[in-house]
Short mmCIF file of C-alpha atoms and ligand atoms in Angstrom, two decimals:
data_model
loop_
_atom_site.label_atom_id
_atom_site.label_comp_id
_atom_site.label_asym_id
_atom_site.label_seq_id
_atom_site.Cartn_x
_atom_site.Cartn_y
_atom_site.Cartn_z
CA MET G 1 -56.37 135.70 -105.36
CA ALA G 2 -55.36 135.59 -101.71
CA LYS G 3 -58.00 136.80 -99.29
CA LYS G 4 -57.64 137.67 -95.65
CA ILE G 5 -58.89 134.95 -93.33
CA HIS G 6 -61.07 136.18 -90.54
CA SER G 7 -60.07 134.52 -87.32
CA CYS G 8 -61.01 135.46 -83.82
CA MET G 9 -59.50 133.45 -81.00
CA LYS G 10 -62.08 134.31 -78.34
CA LYS G 11 -63.24 131.12 -76.61
CA HIS G 12 -66.68 129.94 -75.55
CA THR G 13 -67.89 127.00 -73.48
CA ILE G 14 -70.64 124.71 -74.68
CA HIS G 15 -72.48 122.51 -72.17
CA LEU G 16 -74.08 119.50 -73.83
CA HIS G 17 -77.14 117.82 -72.39
CA PRO G 18 -78.18 115.15 -71.62
CA LEU G 19 -74.56 113.93 -71.63
CA GLY G 20 -73.31 116.51 -69.12
CA LYS G 21 -70.27 117.22 -71.32
CA LYS G 22 -68.46 120.56 -71.52
CA ILE G 23 -66.39 121.60 -74.54
CA GLN G 24 -64.39 124.74 -75.33
CA VAL G 25 -64.52 126.19 -78.84
CA ASN G 26 -63.28 129.27 -80.69
CA ASP G 27 -65.67 132.12 -81.43
CA GLN G 28 -67.65 131.58 -84.68
CA THR G 29 -67.01 127.82 -84.70
CA PRO G 30 -69.71 126.02 -86.69
CA LEU G 31 -71.36 123.47 -84.37
CA ILE G 32 -70.97 120.76 -87.01
CA ASP G 33 -67.17 121.00 -86.47
CA VAL G 34 -67.45 119.88 -82.86
CA LEU G 35 -70.57 117.75 -82.81
CA HIS G 36 -69.76 115.24 -85.54
CA GLU G 37 -66.78 114.06 -83.51
CA LEU G 38 -69.22 112.91 -80.83
CA GLY G 39 -70.99 110.73 -83.35
CA ILE G 40 -73.83 113.18 -83.96
CA GLU G 41 -75.26 112.55 -87.38
CA PHE G 42 -76.14 115.09 -90.05
CA PRO G 43 -78.44 112.92 -92.15
CA CYS G 44 -79.23 115.44 -94.92
CA GLY G 45 -75.61 116.56 -95.06
CA GLY G 46 -76.38 119.96 -93.53
CA LYS G 47 -78.97 121.05 -96.10
CA GLY G 48 -81.40 121.94 -93.35
CA THR G 49 -84.12 119.68 -94.72
CA CYS G 50 -84.18 116.68 -92.37
CA GLY G 51 -84.28 118.53 -89.04
CA LYS G 52 -82.49 115.58 -87.41
CA CYS G 53 -79.56 117.68 -86.18
CA ARG G 54 -81.84 119.94 -84.15
CA ILE G 55 -80.65 121.22 -80.80
CA ARG G 56 -82.62 122.90 -78.03
CA LEU G 57 -81.06 126.16 -76.86
CA LEU G 58 -81.31 126.01 -73.06
CA ASP G 59 -79.03 128.96 -72.38
CA GLY G 60 -77.07 131.50 -74.41
CA GLU G 61 -77.62 132.97 -77.83
CA ILE G 62 -77.33 131.49 -81.34
CA GLU G 63 -77.76 133.99 -84.14
CA ILE G 64 -80.21 132.91 -86.82
CA THR G 65 -79.53 133.75 -90.44
CA ASP G 66 -82.42 134.19 -92.89
CA ILE G 67 -81.89 130.78 -94.44
CA HIS G 68 -81.67 129.17 -91.00
CA GLN G 69 -84.98 130.81 -90.01
CA ARG G 70 -86.61 129.66 -93.24
CA ARG G 71 -85.53 126.07 -92.55
CA ILE G 72 -86.79 126.28 -88.92
CA ASP G 73 -90.15 127.55 -90.22
CA GLN G 74 -90.37 124.87 -92.90
CA LEU G 75 -89.69 122.20 -90.25
CA GLU G 76 -92.28 123.89 -87.98
CA LEU G 77 -89.92 123.99 -85.01
CA THR G 78 -90.78 126.06 -81.94
CA PRO G 79 -88.55 129.08 -81.01
CA GLU G 80 -86.16 127.24 -78.68
CA TRP G 81 -84.92 125.00 -81.49
CA ARG G 82 -81.92 125.54 -83.78
CA LEU G 83 -80.40 123.38 -86.50
CA ALA G 84 -76.83 122.45 -85.58
CA CYS G 85 -75.85 122.38 -89.25
CA PHE G 86 -76.67 126.10 -89.58
CA SER G 87 -75.41 127.25 -86.16
CA LYS G 88 -72.19 128.92 -85.07
CA CYS G 89 -70.98 129.41 -81.52
CA THR G 90 -70.69 133.11 -80.67
CA ALA G 91 -71.38 132.91 -76.91
CA ASP G 92 -71.34 130.43 -74.02
CA LEU G 93 -74.11 127.94 -74.69
CA THR G 94 -76.09 125.21 -73.00
CA LEU G 95 -77.59 122.86 -75.56
CA GLU G 96 -79.72 119.80 -75.47
CA ILE G 97 -78.81 117.46 -78.31
CA GLU G 98 -82.10 116.08 -79.52
CA GLN G 99 -80.45 113.20 -81.35
CA PHE G 100 -79.29 111.70 -78.08
CA ASN G 101 -82.92 111.65 -76.93
CA THR G 102 -84.20 109.91 -80.00
CA LEU G 103 -83.73 106.59 -81.68
CA ILE G 104 -80.83 105.58 -83.84
CA LEU G 105 -80.90 107.19 -87.24
CA ALA G 106 -80.16 105.18 -90.32
CA ASP G 107 -80.15 106.94 -93.65
CA GLU G 108 -82.75 109.66 -93.05
CA SER G 109 -85.10 107.26 -91.34
CA LEU G 110 -85.30 105.91 -87.84
CA PHE G 111 -84.01 102.44 -87.20
CA ASP G 112 -86.60 99.87 -86.20
CA PHE G 113 -85.50 97.91 -83.15
CA VAL G 114 -86.77 95.48 -80.54
CA PRO G 115 -86.18 96.89 -77.03
CA GLN G 116 -83.87 94.86 -74.84
CA LYS G 117 -82.79 94.91 -71.22
CA GLY G 118 -79.71 96.76 -70.05
CA PHE G 119 -77.12 98.80 -71.90
CA GLY G 120 -74.78 98.22 -74.81
CA ILE G 121 -71.62 99.89 -76.06
CA ALA G 122 -70.85 100.52 -79.74
CA VAL G 123 -67.22 101.25 -80.62
CA ASP G 124 -65.82 102.56 -83.89
CA LEU G 125 -62.13 101.64 -83.77
CA GLY G 126 -60.72 103.98 -86.40
CA THR G 127 -57.11 104.19 -87.48
CA THR G 128 -57.13 107.80 -86.30
CA THR G 129 -60.04 108.23 -83.90
CA LEU G 130 -61.83 106.02 -81.41
CA VAL G 131 -65.49 106.67 -80.60
CA ALA G 132 -67.55 104.74 -78.03
CA GLN G 133 -71.21 105.32 -77.30
CA LEU G 134 -73.16 103.93 -74.34
CA ILE G 135 -76.66 102.99 -75.52
CA ASP G 136 -79.77 102.28 -73.45
CA LEU G 137 -81.01 99.11 -75.13
CA SER G 138 -84.58 99.65 -73.95
CA SER G 139 -84.91 102.94 -75.82
CA ALA G 140 -81.89 103.00 -78.21
CA LYS G 141 -80.94 106.39 -76.73
CA VAL G 142 -77.32 107.47 -76.53
CA VAL G 143 -76.51 107.93 -72.84
CA ASP G 144 -72.85 108.88 -73.11
CA VAL G 145 -70.03 109.27 -75.61
CA GLU G 146 -66.27 109.12 -75.33
CA THR G 147 -63.81 109.93 -78.10
CA MET G 148 -60.05 109.64 -78.17
CA LEU G 149 -57.26 109.75 -80.73
CA ASN G 150 -56.02 106.24 -81.43
CA PRO G 151 -52.90 105.98 -79.24
CA GLN G 152 -51.32 103.71 -81.86
CA ALA G 153 -50.63 106.95 -83.78
CA LYS G 154 -47.17 106.90 -82.23
CA TYR G 155 -46.39 103.96 -84.54
CA GLY G 156 -47.43 106.00 -87.61
CA SER G 157 -50.58 107.67 -88.82
CA ASP G 158 -51.51 105.31 -91.64
CA LEU G 159 -52.29 101.62 -91.87
CA ILE G 160 -49.08 100.68 -93.65
CA SER G 161 -46.87 102.08 -90.90
CA ARG G 162 -49.02 100.37 -88.25
CA ILE G 163 -48.69 97.04 -90.07
CA GLN G 164 -44.94 97.65 -90.42
CA ALA G 165 -44.56 98.46 -86.70
CA SER G 166 -46.46 95.31 -85.87
CA LEU G 167 -44.08 93.27 -88.07
CA ASP G 168 -41.12 95.02 -86.40
CA GLY G 169 -41.89 93.39 -83.08
CA LYS G 170 -44.39 95.89 -81.67
CA ALA G 171 -47.46 93.69 -82.22
CA ALA G 172 -48.08 92.69 -78.61
CA GLU G 173 -47.51 96.25 -77.38
CA MET G 174 -49.92 97.67 -79.99
CA THR G 175 -52.59 95.14 -79.01
CA GLN G 176 -52.20 96.00 -75.35
CA ILE G 177 -52.33 99.78 -76.02
CA ILE G 178 -55.53 99.68 -78.04
CA ARG G 179 -57.30 97.28 -75.67
CA SER G 180 -56.44 99.45 -72.72
CA ALA G 181 -57.46 102.70 -74.50
CA ILE G 182 -60.91 101.35 -75.34
CA GLY G 183 -61.21 99.84 -71.87
CA SER G 184 -60.47 103.23 -70.31
CA MET G 185 -63.11 104.96 -72.48
CA ILE G 186 -65.71 102.43 -71.35
CA GLU G 187 -64.58 102.74 -67.74
CA MET G 188 -65.02 106.54 -67.89
CA MET G 189 -68.60 106.12 -69.05
CA LEU G 190 -69.36 103.45 -66.46
CA LYS G 191 -68.03 105.63 -63.65
CA LYS G 192 -70.67 108.23 -64.52
CA HIS G 193 -73.47 105.76 -65.18
CA LYS G 194 -73.79 102.86 -62.81
CA VAL G 195 -75.43 100.53 -65.30
CA ASP G 196 -75.19 96.90 -66.38
CA VAL G 197 -73.59 96.50 -69.76
CA GLN G 198 -74.88 93.52 -71.70
CA LYS G 199 -72.51 93.68 -74.67
CA VAL G 200 -69.79 95.65 -76.41
CA ILE G 201 -69.59 95.64 -80.21
CA LEU G 202 -66.50 96.88 -82.02
CA VAL G 203 -66.03 97.61 -85.72
CA GLY G 204 -62.94 98.77 -87.57
CA ASN G 205 -60.79 98.07 -90.60
CA SER G 206 -59.12 94.68 -90.97
CA ALA G 207 -55.72 95.81 -89.67
CA MET G 208 -57.29 97.39 -86.58
CA GLN G 209 -59.31 94.21 -86.08
CA LEU G 210 -56.26 91.93 -86.28
CA ILE G 211 -54.22 94.13 -83.95
CA PHE G 212 -57.04 94.43 -81.37
CA CYS G 213 -57.62 90.68 -81.51
CA GLY G 214 -53.90 89.95 -81.09
CA CYS G 215 -53.62 88.21 -84.50
CA ASP G 216 -50.75 88.23 -86.98
CA VAL G 217 -51.02 91.06 -89.54
CA SER G 218 -48.19 89.88 -91.81
CA SER G 219 -50.60 88.60 -94.47
CA LEU G 220 -51.83 92.19 -94.96
CA ALA G 221 -48.29 93.14 -96.00
CA ILE G 222 -47.79 90.51 -98.70
CA TYR G 223 -49.66 89.90 -101.96
CA PRO G 224 -52.34 88.41 -102.32
CA PHE G 225 -53.15 89.83 -98.83
CA LEU G 226 -55.22 86.81 -97.84
CA THR G 227 -55.77 86.48 -94.14
CA ASP G 228 -57.67 84.26 -91.73
CA ASN G 229 -59.05 85.39 -88.40
CA LEU G 230 -61.34 88.07 -89.82
CA GLY G 231 -64.59 86.50 -88.60
CA PHE G 232 -66.58 87.29 -85.43
CA THR G 233 -64.21 87.36 -82.48
CA HIS G 234 -65.66 87.14 -78.98
CA PHE G 235 -63.85 88.05 -75.78
CA HIS G 236 -64.49 87.92 -72.09
CA PRO G 237 -63.54 91.37 -70.66
CA ALA G 238 -60.84 89.78 -68.46
CA GLN G 239 -59.08 88.50 -71.62
CA LEU G 240 -58.72 92.12 -72.69
CA GLY G 241 -57.43 93.24 -69.31
CA TRP G 242 -60.70 95.05 -68.57
CA LYS G 243 -61.68 95.11 -64.92
CA PHE G 244 -65.39 95.80 -65.36
CA ASN G 245 -68.09 93.26 -66.06
CA ILE G 246 -69.90 92.72 -69.37
CA LYS G 247 -72.88 90.39 -69.05
CA GLU G 248 -72.73 88.71 -72.47
CA ASN G 249 -69.45 89.40 -74.26
CA VAL G 250 -67.25 91.75 -76.25
CA THR G 251 -67.41 91.11 -79.99
CA PHE G 252 -65.28 92.39 -82.83
CA TYR G 253 -67.46 92.15 -85.92
CA PRO G 254 -66.16 90.39 -89.06
CA SER G 255 -64.34 91.98 -91.97
CA ILE G 256 -65.57 91.45 -95.52
CA GLY G 257 -62.12 91.06 -97.06
CA SER G 258 -58.48 91.75 -96.35
CA PHE G 259 -58.84 95.50 -96.79
CA VAL G 260 -62.59 95.88 -96.38
CA GLY G 261 -63.30 95.72 -92.68
CA SER G 262 -66.26 95.46 -90.33
CA ASP G 263 -66.53 99.26 -90.46
CA ILE G 264 -67.75 98.80 -94.04
CA LEU G 265 -70.02 95.90 -93.02
CA ALA G 266 -71.49 98.33 -90.48
CA GLY G 267 -71.78 100.95 -93.24
CA ILE G 268 -73.79 98.53 -95.38
CA VAL G 269 -76.20 98.00 -92.49
CA ALA G 270 -76.37 101.76 -91.77
CA THR G 271 -77.27 102.62 -95.36
CA GLY G 272 -79.68 99.69 -95.66
CA LEU G 273 -77.95 98.89 -98.97
CA HIS G 274 -78.41 95.14 -98.40
CA ASP G 275 -82.20 95.54 -98.20
CA LYS G 276 -82.82 97.83 -101.16
CA GLU G 277 -84.13 96.73 -104.50
CA GLN G 278 -82.33 99.50 -106.32
CA TYR G 279 -78.52 99.44 -106.60
CA THR G 280 -76.89 101.67 -103.99
CA ALA G 281 -73.25 102.61 -103.44
CA LEU G 282 -71.31 103.38 -100.29
CA ILE G 283 -67.95 105.16 -100.54
CA ASP G 284 -65.84 105.52 -97.42
CA LEU G 285 -63.11 108.05 -98.04
CA GLY G 286 -61.28 107.28 -94.80
CA THR G 287 -57.78 105.87 -94.56
CA ASN G 288 -58.42 103.12 -97.08
CA GLY G 289 -60.99 104.34 -99.59
CA GLU G 290 -63.48 101.46 -99.73
CA ILE G 291 -66.32 101.23 -102.24
CA VAL G 292 -69.41 99.02 -102.11
CA ILE G 293 -72.20 98.66 -104.70
CA GLY G 294 -75.12 96.35 -104.23
CA ASN G 295 -78.75 95.66 -103.49
CA SER G 296 -80.80 93.03 -101.69
CA GLU G 297 -79.46 90.33 -103.99
CA ARG G 298 -75.81 91.02 -104.78
CA ILE G 299 -73.08 93.17 -103.26
CA VAL G 300 -69.55 93.79 -104.55
CA CYS G 301 -66.85 95.75 -102.77
CA ALA G 302 -63.23 96.80 -103.16
CA SER G 303 -60.61 98.94 -101.52
CA THR G 304 -58.87 101.63 -103.53
CA ALA G 305 -55.73 103.69 -103.13
CA ALA G 306 -57.87 106.83 -102.74
CA GLY G 307 -57.83 107.21 -99.00
CA PRO G 308 -54.41 108.67 -98.14
CA ALA G 309 -54.68 111.80 -100.33
CA PHE G 310 -58.08 112.66 -98.89
CA GLU G 311 -56.67 112.17 -95.38
CA GLY G 312 -53.94 114.67 -96.24
CA ALA G 313 -51.10 112.19 -96.81
CA ASN G 314 -48.78 113.00 -99.75
CA ILE G 315 -50.30 116.49 -100.04
CA SER G 316 -47.72 119.17 -99.20
CA MET G 317 -50.05 121.06 -96.87
CA GLY G 318 -52.53 118.25 -96.39
CA MET G 319 -54.05 117.27 -93.05
CA ARG G 320 -57.06 115.42 -91.70
CA ALA G 321 -60.39 117.16 -91.06
CA VAL G 322 -59.41 118.50 -87.63
CA THR G 323 -59.15 121.96 -86.07
CA GLY G 324 -57.01 124.22 -88.23
CA ALA G 325 -57.70 122.40 -91.50
CA ILE G 326 -59.32 124.36 -94.30
CA SER G 327 -62.47 122.35 -94.92
CA SER G 328 -63.77 124.17 -97.99
CA PHE G 329 -63.01 126.84 -100.56
CA ASN G 330 -65.56 129.00 -102.30
CA LEU G 331 -65.19 131.42 -105.13
CA VAL G 332 -66.67 134.81 -104.25
CA ASP G 333 -66.19 137.66 -106.76
CA ASN G 334 -63.24 135.81 -108.29
CA GLU G 335 -61.55 135.51 -104.91
CA MET G 336 -61.08 132.32 -102.99
CA SER G 337 -62.54 132.28 -99.49
CA ALA G 338 -61.84 129.51 -97.01
CA GLN G 339 -63.65 127.87 -94.09
CA VAL G 340 -61.32 126.65 -91.38
CA ILE G 341 -62.47 123.87 -89.02
CA GLY G 342 -62.80 125.26 -85.48
CA ASN G 343 -62.56 128.83 -86.87
CA THR G 344 -58.88 129.18 -86.17
CA PHE G 345 -55.76 129.93 -88.24
CA PRO G 346 -55.41 127.62 -91.24
CA ARG G 347 -52.66 125.06 -90.87
CA GLY G 348 -53.35 123.13 -94.04
CA ILE G 349 -56.10 121.66 -96.17
CA CYS G 350 -58.19 118.54 -95.70
CA GLY G 351 -59.63 116.30 -98.40
CA SER G 352 -62.81 118.30 -99.00
CA ALA G 353 -60.81 121.51 -99.51
CA LEU G 354 -58.40 119.71 -101.84
CA ILE G 355 -61.37 118.76 -104.02
CA ASP G 356 -62.71 122.35 -103.93
CA ALA G 357 -59.31 123.85 -104.73
CA VAL G 358 -58.79 121.69 -107.82
CA ALA G 359 -62.38 122.31 -108.99
CA ILE G 360 -62.04 126.09 -108.61
CA LEU G 361 -58.58 126.28 -110.21
CA HIS G 362 -59.85 124.21 -113.13
CA GLN G 363 -62.92 126.44 -113.43
CA LEU G 364 -60.65 129.51 -113.48
CA ASN G 365 -58.53 127.92 -116.22
CA LEU G 366 -55.47 127.94 -114.02
CA ILE G 367 -55.03 124.19 -114.45
CA GLY G 368 -55.67 122.16 -117.57
CA LEU G 369 -57.28 118.87 -118.52
CA PHE G 370 -54.22 116.85 -117.45
CA GLY G 371 -53.97 118.73 -114.15
CA GLU G 372 -51.03 120.81 -115.38
CA ILE G 373 -50.54 124.29 -113.89
CA LEU G 374 -50.97 126.40 -117.01
CA SER G 375 -48.65 129.20 -115.87
CA GLY G 376 -45.77 126.73 -115.80
CA ASP G 377 -45.13 127.40 -112.08
CA ASP G 378 -44.76 124.47 -109.73
CA HIS G 379 -47.41 125.71 -107.28
CA ILE G 380 -50.41 128.04 -106.89
CA HIS G 381 -51.06 130.20 -103.80
CA LEU G 382 -54.54 129.57 -102.46
CA ILE G 383 -54.99 131.67 -99.36
CA GLY G 384 -52.61 133.03 -96.71
CA SER G 385 -49.53 130.83 -96.83
CA VAL G 386 -51.52 127.83 -98.04
CA ARG G 387 -50.59 126.63 -101.49
CA LEU G 388 -51.16 123.74 -103.82
CA THR G 389 -48.23 122.23 -105.71
CA GLN G 390 -48.21 120.48 -109.07
CA LYS G 391 -47.51 117.24 -107.23
CA ASP G 392 -50.55 117.82 -104.95
CA ILE G 393 -52.78 118.24 -107.99
CA ASN G 394 -51.41 115.02 -109.47
CA GLU G 395 -52.00 113.20 -106.15
CA PHE G 396 -55.59 114.41 -106.24
CA GLN G 397 -55.98 113.10 -109.79
CA LEU G 398 -54.69 109.67 -108.70
CA ALA G 399 -57.14 109.59 -105.79
CA LYS G 400 -60.16 110.77 -107.77
CA ALA G 401 -59.30 108.33 -110.58
CA ALA G 402 -59.09 105.53 -107.98
CA VAL G 403 -62.66 106.27 -106.80
CA ALA G 404 -64.08 106.72 -110.30
CA THR G 405 -62.33 103.55 -111.51
CA GLY G 406 -63.48 101.56 -108.48
CA LEU G 407 -67.08 102.54 -109.12
CA GLU G 408 -66.83 101.72 -112.82
CA ILE G 409 -65.19 98.31 -112.35
CA LEU G 410 -67.59 97.29 -109.57
CA ALA G 411 -70.54 98.36 -111.74
CA ASN G 412 -69.07 96.24 -114.59
CA HIS G 413 -68.85 93.26 -112.23
CA LEU G 414 -72.57 93.61 -111.58
CA SER G 415 -73.22 94.11 -115.34
CA ILE G 416 -74.91 97.41 -114.63
CA SER G 417 -74.07 100.95 -115.70
CA LEU G 418 -73.32 103.74 -113.24
CA SER G 419 -76.68 105.32 -114.03
CA ASP G 420 -78.38 102.23 -112.54
CA ILE G 421 -77.10 103.32 -109.10
CA GLY G 422 -79.96 105.10 -107.36
CA GLN G 423 -78.07 106.53 -104.40
CA VAL G 424 -74.45 107.02 -103.44
CA TYR G 425 -73.66 107.46 -99.73
CA ILE G 426 -70.41 109.12 -98.71
CA ALA G 427 -68.95 108.20 -95.35
CA GLY G 428 -65.67 109.28 -93.81
CA GLY G 429 -64.16 111.98 -91.63
CA PHE G 430 -64.39 114.86 -94.08
CA GLY G 431 -67.64 113.69 -95.69
CA ASN G 432 -69.57 116.36 -93.78
CA TYR G 433 -67.64 119.11 -95.56
CA ILE G 434 -67.55 117.73 -99.07
CA ASN G 435 -69.00 119.82 -101.91
CA LEU G 436 -71.12 117.45 -103.95
CA GLU G 437 -71.19 119.68 -107.03
CA ASN G 438 -67.40 119.59 -107.17
CA ILE G 439 -67.03 115.82 -106.87
CA SER G 440 -69.61 115.40 -109.59
CA ALA G 441 -68.07 118.11 -111.83
CA LEU G 442 -64.57 116.63 -111.49
CA GLY G 443 -65.82 113.19 -112.52
CA MET G 444 -65.02 111.49 -109.22
CA ILE G 445 -68.62 110.30 -108.94
CA LYS G 446 -70.20 110.49 -112.37
CA LEU G 447 -73.75 110.85 -111.14
CA PRO G 448 -75.99 113.87 -110.56
CA THR G 449 -75.62 115.47 -107.12
CA GLU G 450 -79.27 114.71 -106.25
CA ARG G 451 -78.26 111.05 -105.99
CA ILE G 452 -75.25 111.65 -103.71
CA PHE G 453 -75.70 111.83 -99.93
CA LYS G 454 -73.31 112.50 -97.06
CA MET G 455 -73.78 110.10 -94.23
CA GLY G 456 -71.16 110.83 -91.59
CA ASN G 457 -69.83 107.99 -89.46
CA THR G 458 -71.64 104.98 -90.96
CA ALA G 459 -69.35 102.63 -89.01
CA LEU G 460 -70.63 103.94 -85.68
CA ILE G 461 -74.27 104.01 -86.84
CA GLY G 462 -73.94 100.41 -88.02
CA ALA G 463 -72.20 99.30 -84.80
CA LYS G 464 -75.12 100.77 -82.83
CA MET G 465 -77.59 98.91 -85.04
CA PHE G 466 -75.64 95.66 -84.53
CA LEU G 467 -76.42 95.96 -80.80
CA PHE G 468 -80.06 95.24 -81.67
CA MET G 469 -79.50 92.48 -84.25
CA ASN G 470 -78.46 88.89 -83.96
CA GLU G 471 -75.51 87.71 -86.02
CA LYS G 472 -77.77 86.36 -88.78
CA ILE G 473 -78.06 89.70 -90.60
CA PRO G 474 -74.33 90.47 -90.86
CA ASN G 475 -73.74 86.82 -91.78
CA SER G 476 -76.30 87.00 -94.58
CA ILE G 477 -74.59 90.15 -95.91
CA LEU G 478 -71.20 88.43 -95.84
CA VAL G 479 -72.59 85.50 -97.83
CA LYS G 480 -73.79 87.69 -100.70
CA THR G 481 -70.84 90.10 -100.75
CA LYS G 482 -67.98 89.56 -103.18
CA HIS G 483 -64.63 91.24 -102.69
CA VAL G 484 -63.13 92.40 -106.02
CA ASN G 485 -59.46 92.98 -106.72
CA LEU G 486 -59.64 96.10 -108.90
CA GLU G 487 -56.08 95.85 -110.24
CA GLY G 488 -56.87 92.31 -111.43
CA ASP G 489 -59.46 93.63 -113.91
CA PRO G 490 -58.06 93.52 -117.48
CA ASN G 491 -59.43 97.03 -118.19
CA PHE G 492 -58.11 98.58 -114.98
CA GLN G 493 -55.21 100.54 -116.55
CA ASP G 494 -57.28 102.02 -119.39
CA ILE G 495 -60.16 103.05 -117.14
CA TYR G 496 -57.78 104.48 -114.55
CA VAL G 497 -55.80 106.60 -117.04
CA GLU G 498 -58.99 107.99 -118.56
CA ASN G 499 -60.32 108.90 -115.11
CA MET G 500 -57.15 110.89 -114.33
CA LEU G 501 -58.34 113.67 -116.67
CA LEU G 502 -60.09 116.66 -115.12
S1 FES D 1 -81.16 119.63 -90.95
FE1 FES D 1 -80.34 117.82 -91.79
S2 FES D 1 -78.34 117.83 -91.04
FE2 FES D 1 -79.13 119.65 -90.22
#
């Protein structure tokens, strides 16, 4: 089954306009691998139908495949345009990112906004990655972007270890580190752009919120995980140790519940779920695995135990969707072929590839209904030295059952069936790479693929939209949103066990 992985380590430089950024990538790197980290959205999930990821080729060469050309023709783009979702880097390039010249995207539509004076900064404070965008409030254009790994990673990569470190006396240090990291990202942008910043809006999960705000996280460690201090929190920059001026204030947006943070509130706004008549779901497969279902009248949400496996935790060769992670597997002539993020040597597999691997092995009858390896071995070689163990498969089953069960119980709470859900949006780091056929076939989301959409970083999109809204809209969402404790449902065990089957 093993197939040789093509990998060429030649490097190219990409200059990005209008930001003036320069990045180095390996030869053959798909542009989606590097651009989504800057907050660039791929609204149709890379199908080539929306045209929103288009880039203008100012210098260099991007080869166009037949399908890429067909999509360019269908979208009636002139010859200098390419679609980032179909492009690979095979030479030094200078690109103009059209999305930074246009308005904020929400869903596949443009976000309606009232122009304001000055500039704003939207920050997605992720457990793993921090992204900050400087936005011109008169035009809603992105003027600059900074990204950084969350420096709290030294206290552990997941939320539990961060909460533990905080309880072990590191709380004040962790607060100081994250405030100063975000302050330095903003400072870098303000050095390049001498502009007046009106406001900074931050979103993140509840633990990140409490740590940034300097609040006690101990309630997140003890059942029933009830915590205060999750509402709007306003700061003057000096309180955060920031030496630059912000005209209005710095605001951390409110969490919905103890493990459903303002990143999900932002996701609700980004998907427009709270305004739709039809029931819509949002699934964020980040560190926590949060699920929301709702419409303009009622919204329910929950956190599940699905996140860690899809972030690579507990998977023997698991890793996050970063350079060196296998992002997808395909079956070509009965052989598995792999895509590696950043077109480099594979170091492990990320969540999307874990889903593909299980789907393909099941399709090939190498694993059975209960996830058992039918040969009796304790692992299966996938490609190169990358392998999947029996335990990895079982971890996947737990994670996929957690998502399927979450959807089912939340639908029950609304007294609707899953088929009443018109659209499911998938957010999260590896969402761009996910194979929708496989998640549907494996029963993780029991809906046809036409109803499932990838939406990238909904937290950042929502944070940007918050810059143009008053607090009434998020407050009205909070009022109609109910947080559900999935494990408290009397049918939880039965539904969960049934959803473990492949
Ligand atoms: S055309 Fe829609 S993401 Fe590229």
